[in-house]
Amino acid sequence: MWVTISRTEGKKVRRIVSVRFKIAAVFSLFTAALLLFMNIYPIYVSRDMVFATKRSALQSQGSVISSSLSALEKLSAENVEQVMELLDMAPMTRLVVTDPDGRVLYDTGGADNGGPLWGVEEALGGYTRFSCAYSYTAGSFTSRCTVPVAGAAGVTGAVYLYEYDTEQGDIIAGLQQNLGNMSALFGGAGLVIIIVISTTLTRRIKRLSKAMDVVRGGDYSHRITVRGKDELAALAEEFNVLTGRLEATEEARRRFVSDASHELRTPLAAIRLLSDSITQSDSMDPDTMREFARDIGAEAYRLQRITEKLMTLTKLDSGVTDRQPEPVDMKAVAERTLHLLEPLAAEQDVRLRTDLAEGCVVSASADDLYQIIFNLAENAVKYNHPGGSVDLALRQADGQALLTVADTGIGIPEADMEHIFDRFYRVDKARSRASGGSGLGLAIVHDAVVANGGTIQAAPRPQGGTEFTVSFPLRAPAADRTDRS
Ligand code: ADP
């Protein structure tokens, strides 16, 4: 059975062979071959067994007659007749005795095929011959055996035995009939089982493919009811897991797009309002105008920062990055970053303190490390109290480079801890906005840490404030790596 399916998306029409048809065809062929073998093999074996029995029976009868006749100096119709009467052999379909020239001296005259006596010539040459044939149509065994009569002076004649047996043939025909009936029964039952199995299988495959169609149509909430414990059930389970992930990703994407447009809309609205105020006012004094223009600039800068951060996140998401992992000394990156933050720290009256160990070389992207340290340290300054401090420490432990950024700031409430790495999540929206935050910094930090094979944790400090710990596997010394490679 050929099934035609059309793919609406690719506009491609594909011809496929139904799995049901394949299974049914393979099983049917296999069953047919098995039944054929079951029918033929026992018949052949039984037939050969009958052949062997006939051979030994006819040959031994022939030998008995031949040895009885071999005592006679010369065979004649009379003396052969006498010996035969004395022997009183079991009835045979036909028994013939010839003289050395092949002339018939004795003949029971039973039915034969009427042709020349088979094998007599060879028997007169001193050879014993036997032949047996089974007729499937008549259900009969036809056996012939010729034995030489060996006298003192050489071959004195030949004994020809012929047997036509339908008794054994009937047994074999009966066996054949029984095998045929059993085969029909098994074949029929097998066929029903094949149809049931293949129909059940294809029904389950169809359910899977239907579910895929539904999901492809955009309904990511669709799930399959998992039945059984076989591979198809595992596939259905896997499908549900994948669809669940797809649903979560789609939900995150929707939320991201809506949050992003909301974030972008706010500064854009402010810019429009400010520019409208300038254009619609006839008598705005230069100082106010300058102030408005400054505000427009600040909002534009905010927009620029948000879009830059969005770009960074999108790049981290897609895994597309022009930066390659390289050996990076974290101390150097930390020092460079803190240097850039000094003006902000001074403005906020926050002290920056460092305790940076040497030799913390990791395999990562230097730009990503900069983003991580900058965002963490900037937050530690932004969400601090005037007169507070930020401690940035770097050390090695258990093959890891550990970077901690601890502040004496406002801290993060316990309930918010699990959300702070979410995109656009802000604990105190007003404070974050006032300090130019967008709720994207920690999401970038998290994604950059993961992209570079590290881990990150945040914890409240007992004395107040927050401590972030980032760890990366230390890069093995160059000599070690060369030895190993
Ligand atoms: P933002 O751009 O708003 O700073 P982040 O993703 O960097 O966004 O941080 C998310 C939120 O987590 C911030 O809005 C702030 O409420 C909180 N937060 C981050 N770092 C700290 C910190 N060191 N101390 C207190 N709160 C913090």
mmCIF file of C-alpha atoms in Angstrom, residues 98-255:
data_model
loop_
_atom_site.group_PDB
_atom_site.id
_atom_site.type_symbol
_atom_site.label_atom_id
_atom_site.label_comp_id
_atom_site.label_asym_id
_atom_site.label_seq_id
_atom_site.Cartn_x
_atom_site.Cartn_y
_atom_site.Cartn_z
ATOM 1 C CA THR A 98 16.518 -65.194 -14.714
ATOM 2 C CA ASP A 99 19.280 -67.438 -16.039
ATOM 3 C CA PRO A 100 22.749 -66.014 -16.888
ATOM 4 C CA ASP A 101 21.434 -64.883 -20.310
ATOM 5 C CA GLY A 102 18.573 -62.873 -18.783
ATOM 6 C CA ARG A 103 15.870 -65.331 -19.788
ATOM 7 C CA VAL A 104 13.000 -65.469 -17.276
ATOM 8 C CA LEU A 105 12.902 -68.784 -15.389
ATOM 9 C CA TYR A 106 10.518 -67.789 -12.641
ATOM 10 C CA ASP A 107 7.989 -64.880 -12.524
ATOM 11 C CA THR A 108 5.247 -64.289 -9.932
ATOM 12 C CA GLY A 109 3.777 -62.010 -12.602
ATOM 13 C CA GLY A 110 2.592 -59.105 -10.443
ATOM 14 C CA ALA A 111 1.900 -55.684 -11.834
ATOM 15 C CA ASP A 112 4.945 -53.837 -13.088
ATOM 16 C CA ASN A 113 5.359 -51.013 -15.536
ATOM 17 C CA GLY A 114 5.781 -53.550 -18.268
ATOM 18 C CA GLY A 115 9.205 -52.293 -19.377
ATOM 19 C CA PRO A 116 12.432 -54.341 -19.559
ATOM 20 C CA LEU A 117 13.466 -55.760 -16.197
ATOM 21 C CA TRP A 118 15.385 -52.945 -14.518
ATOM 22 C CA GLY A 119 18.905 -53.674 -13.306
ATOM 23 C CA VAL A 120 19.027 -57.331 -14.430
ATOM 24 C CA GLU A 121 21.901 -56.655 -16.804
ATOM 25 C CA GLU A 122 23.990 -55.170 -13.966
ATOM 26 C CA ALA A 123 23.027 -58.055 -11.648
ATOM 27 C CA LEU A 124 24.235 -60.543 -14.254
ATOM 28 C CA GLY A 125 27.483 -58.576 -14.218
ATOM 29 C CA GLY A 126 27.730 -59.254 -10.460
ATOM 30 C CA TYR A 127 26.244 -56.001 -9.062
ATOM 31 C CA THR A 128 23.373 -55.466 -6.653
ATOM 32 C CA ARG A 129 21.066 -52.620 -7.666
ATOM 33 C CA PHE A 130 18.279 -50.804 -5.829
ATOM 34 C CA SER A 131 15.930 -47.988 -6.818
ATOM 35 C CA CYS A 132 12.990 -46.403 -5.050
ATOM 36 C CA ALA A 133 10.669 -43.574 -6.132
ATOM 37 C CA TYR A 134 7.869 -41.752 -4.358
ATOM 38 C CA SER A 135 4.927 -40.386 -6.322
ATOM 39 C CA TYR A 136 3.327 -37.366 -4.625
ATOM 40 C CA THR A 137 0.263 -37.569 -6.849
ATOM 41 C CA ALA A 138 -0.389 -41.324 -6.348
ATOM 42 C CA GLY A 139 1.010 -41.374 -2.805
ATOM 43 C CA SER A 140 2.955 -44.572 -3.568
ATOM 44 C CA PHE A 141 6.484 -45.984 -3.255
ATOM 45 C CA THR A 142 7.831 -47.999 -6.199
ATOM 46 C CA SER A 143 10.942 -50.036 -5.254
ATOM 47 C CA ARG A 144 13.106 -52.310 -7.390
ATOM 48 C CA CYS A 145 16.051 -54.421 -6.400
ATOM 49 C CA THR A 146 18.225 -56.804 -8.437
ATOM 50 C CA VAL A 147 20.710 -59.220 -6.876
ATOM 51 C CA PRO A 148 23.157 -61.582 -8.698
ATOM 52 C CA VAL A 149 22.996 -65.338 -8.001
ATOM 53 C CA ALA A 150 26.620 -66.208 -7.405
ATOM 54 C CA GLY A 151 27.312 -69.925 -8.014
ATOM 55 C CA ALA A 152 30.632 -71.734 -7.584
ATOM 56 C CA ALA A 153 31.570 -71.101 -11.223
ATOM 57 C CA GLY A 154 30.394 -67.480 -11.380
ATOM 58 C CA VAL A 155 27.033 -65.695 -11.842
ATOM 59 C CA THR A 156 24.341 -68.262 -12.562
ATOM 60 C CA GLY A 157 21.382 -65.877 -12.707
ATOM 61 C CA ALA A 158 19.682 -62.760 -11.325
ATOM 62 C CA VAL A 159 16.887 -62.105 -8.853
ATOM 63 C CA TYR A 160 14.558 -59.170 -9.597
ATOM 64 C CA LEU A 161 12.280 -57.858 -6.858
ATOM 65 C CA TYR A 162 9.556 -55.253 -7.454
ATOM 66 C CA GLU A 163 7.349 -53.667 -4.815
ATOM 67 C CA TYR A 164 4.538 -51.151 -5.219
ATOM 68 C CA ASP A 165 3.511 -49.816 -1.788
ATOM 69 C CA THR A 166 0.683 -47.374 -1.071
ATOM 70 C CA GLU A 167 0.566 -48.062 2.669
ATOM 71 C CA GLN A 168 3.641 -45.954 3.543
ATOM 72 C CA GLY A 169 2.566 -43.498 0.858
ATOM 73 C CA ASP A 170 -0.770 -43.070 2.665
ATOM 74 C CA ILE A 171 1.027 -42.313 5.939
ATOM 75 C CA ILE A 172 3.116 -39.625 4.228
ATOM 76 C CA ALA A 173 0.058 -38.250 2.427
ATOM 77 C CA GLY A 174 -1.723 -38.079 5.810
ATOM 78 C CA LEU A 175 1.258 -36.298 7.336
ATOM 79 C CA GLN A 176 1.252 -33.877 4.403
ATOM 80 C CA GLN A 177 -2.460 -33.234 4.884
ATOM 81 C CA ASN A 178 -2.042 -32.606 8.628
ATOM 82 C CA LEU A 179 0.870 -30.274 8.041
ATOM 83 C CA GLY A 180 -1.176 -28.410 5.417
ATOM 84 C CA ASN A 181 -4.112 -27.989 7.834
ATOM 85 C CA MET A 182 -1.836 -26.835 10.646
ATOM 86 C CA SER A 183 -0.084 -24.405 8.310
ATOM 87 C CA ALA A 184 -3.398 -22.931 7.210
ATOM 88 C CA LEU A 185 -4.398 -22.541 10.851
ATOM 89 C CA PHE A 186 -1.089 -20.989 11.944
ATOM 90 C CA GLY A 187 -0.881 -18.879 8.798
ATOM 91 C CA GLY A 188 -4.376 -17.500 9.380
ATOM 92 C CA ALA A 189 -3.717 -16.826 13.084
ATOM 93 C CA GLY A 190 -0.342 -15.229 12.208
ATOM 94 C CA LEU A 191 -1.988 -12.982 9.659
ATOM 95 C CA VAL A 192 -4.579 -11.792 12.177
ATOM 96 C CA ILE A 193 -1.829 -11.123 14.764
ATOM 97 C CA ILE A 194 0.274 -9.252 12.176
ATOM 98 C CA ILE A 195 -2.680 -7.091 11.201
ATOM 99 C CA VAL A 196 -3.520 -6.318 14.853
ATOM 100 C CA ILE A 197 0.125 -5.501 15.777
ATOM 101 C CA SER A 198 0.802 -3.381 12.703
ATOM 102 C CA THR A 199 -2.502 -1.527 13.061
ATOM 103 C CA THR A 200 -1.818 -0.751 16.728
ATOM 104 C CA LEU A 201 1.711 0.380 15.934
ATOM 105 C CA THR A 202 0.685 2.630 13.077
ATOM 106 C CA ARG A 203 -2.172 4.066 15.095
ATOM 107 C CA ARG A 204 0.333 5.129 17.776
ATOM 108 C CA ILE A 205 2.730 6.522 15.181
ATOM 109 C CA LYS A 206 -0.153 8.426 13.591
ATOM 110 C CA ARG A 207 -1.059 9.891 16.991
ATOM 111 C CA LEU A 208 2.524 11.096 17.359
ATOM 112 C CA SER A 209 2.605 12.613 13.894
ATOM 113 C CA LYS A 210 -0.796 14.273 14.471
ATOM 114 C CA ALA A 211 0.534 15.775 17.710
ATOM 115 C CA MET A 212 3.570 17.086 15.809
ATOM 116 C CA ASP A 213 1.232 18.738 13.315
ATOM 117 C CA VAL A 214 -0.665 20.416 16.154
ATOM 118 C CA VAL A 215 2.577 21.713 17.695
ATOM 119 C CA ARG A 216 3.831 22.833 14.287
ATOM 120 C CA GLY A 217 0.588 24.781 13.997
ATOM 121 C CA GLY A 218 1.655 26.785 17.079
ATOM 122 C CA ASP A 219 -0.162 25.043 19.945
ATOM 123 C CA TYR A 220 2.815 24.385 22.227
ATOM 124 C CA SER A 221 0.591 23.322 25.112
ATOM 125 C CA HIS A 222 -0.379 20.112 23.301
ATOM 126 C CA ARG A 223 0.778 16.884 24.986
ATOM 127 C CA ILE A 224 0.440 13.179 24.183
ATOM 128 C CA THR A 225 -0.950 10.665 26.676
ATOM 129 C CA VAL A 226 1.892 8.194 27.176
ATOM 130 C CA ARG A 227 0.777 4.561 27.125
ATOM 131 C CA GLY A 228 2.989 1.508 27.614
ATOM 132 C CA LYS A 229 6.707 1.217 28.240
ATOM 133 C CA ASP A 230 8.145 0.554 24.802
ATOM 134 C CA GLU A 231 10.206 2.729 22.443
ATOM 135 C CA LEU A 232 7.103 4.499 21.133
ATOM 136 C CA ALA A 233 6.123 5.400 24.685
ATOM 137 C CA ALA A 234 9.666 6.727 25.247
ATOM 138 C CA LEU A 235 9.353 8.719 22.025
ATOM 139 C CA ALA A 236 6.021 10.164 23.150
ATOM 140 C CA GLU A 237 7.574 11.098 26.502
ATOM 141 C CA GLU A 238 10.514 12.740 24.718
ATOM 142 C CA PHE A 239 8.052 14.594 22.496
ATOM 143 C CA ASN A 240 6.244 15.923 25.575
ATOM 144 C CA VAL A 241 9.538 17.047 27.135
ATOM 145 C CA LEU A 242 10.584 18.800 23.908
ATOM 146 C CA THR A 243 7.191 20.461 23.518
ATOM 147 C CA GLY A 244 7.383 21.585 27.142
ATOM 148 C CA ARG A 245 10.755 23.181 26.466
ATOM 149 C CA LEU A 246 9.438 24.749 23.304
ATOM 150 C CA GLU A 247 6.520 26.176 25.231
ATOM 151 C CA ALA A 248 8.832 27.585 27.913
ATOM 152 C CA THR A 249 11.168 29.073 25.280
ATOM 153 C CA GLU A 250 8.256 30.591 23.396
ATOM 154 C CA GLU A 251 6.843 32.019 26.606
ATOM 155 C CA ALA A 252 10.267 33.473 27.517
ATOM 156 C CA ARG A 253 10.613 34.937 24.025
ATOM 157 C CA ARG A 254 7.183 36.563 24.234
ATOM 158 C CA ARG A 255 7.916 37.972 27.676
#
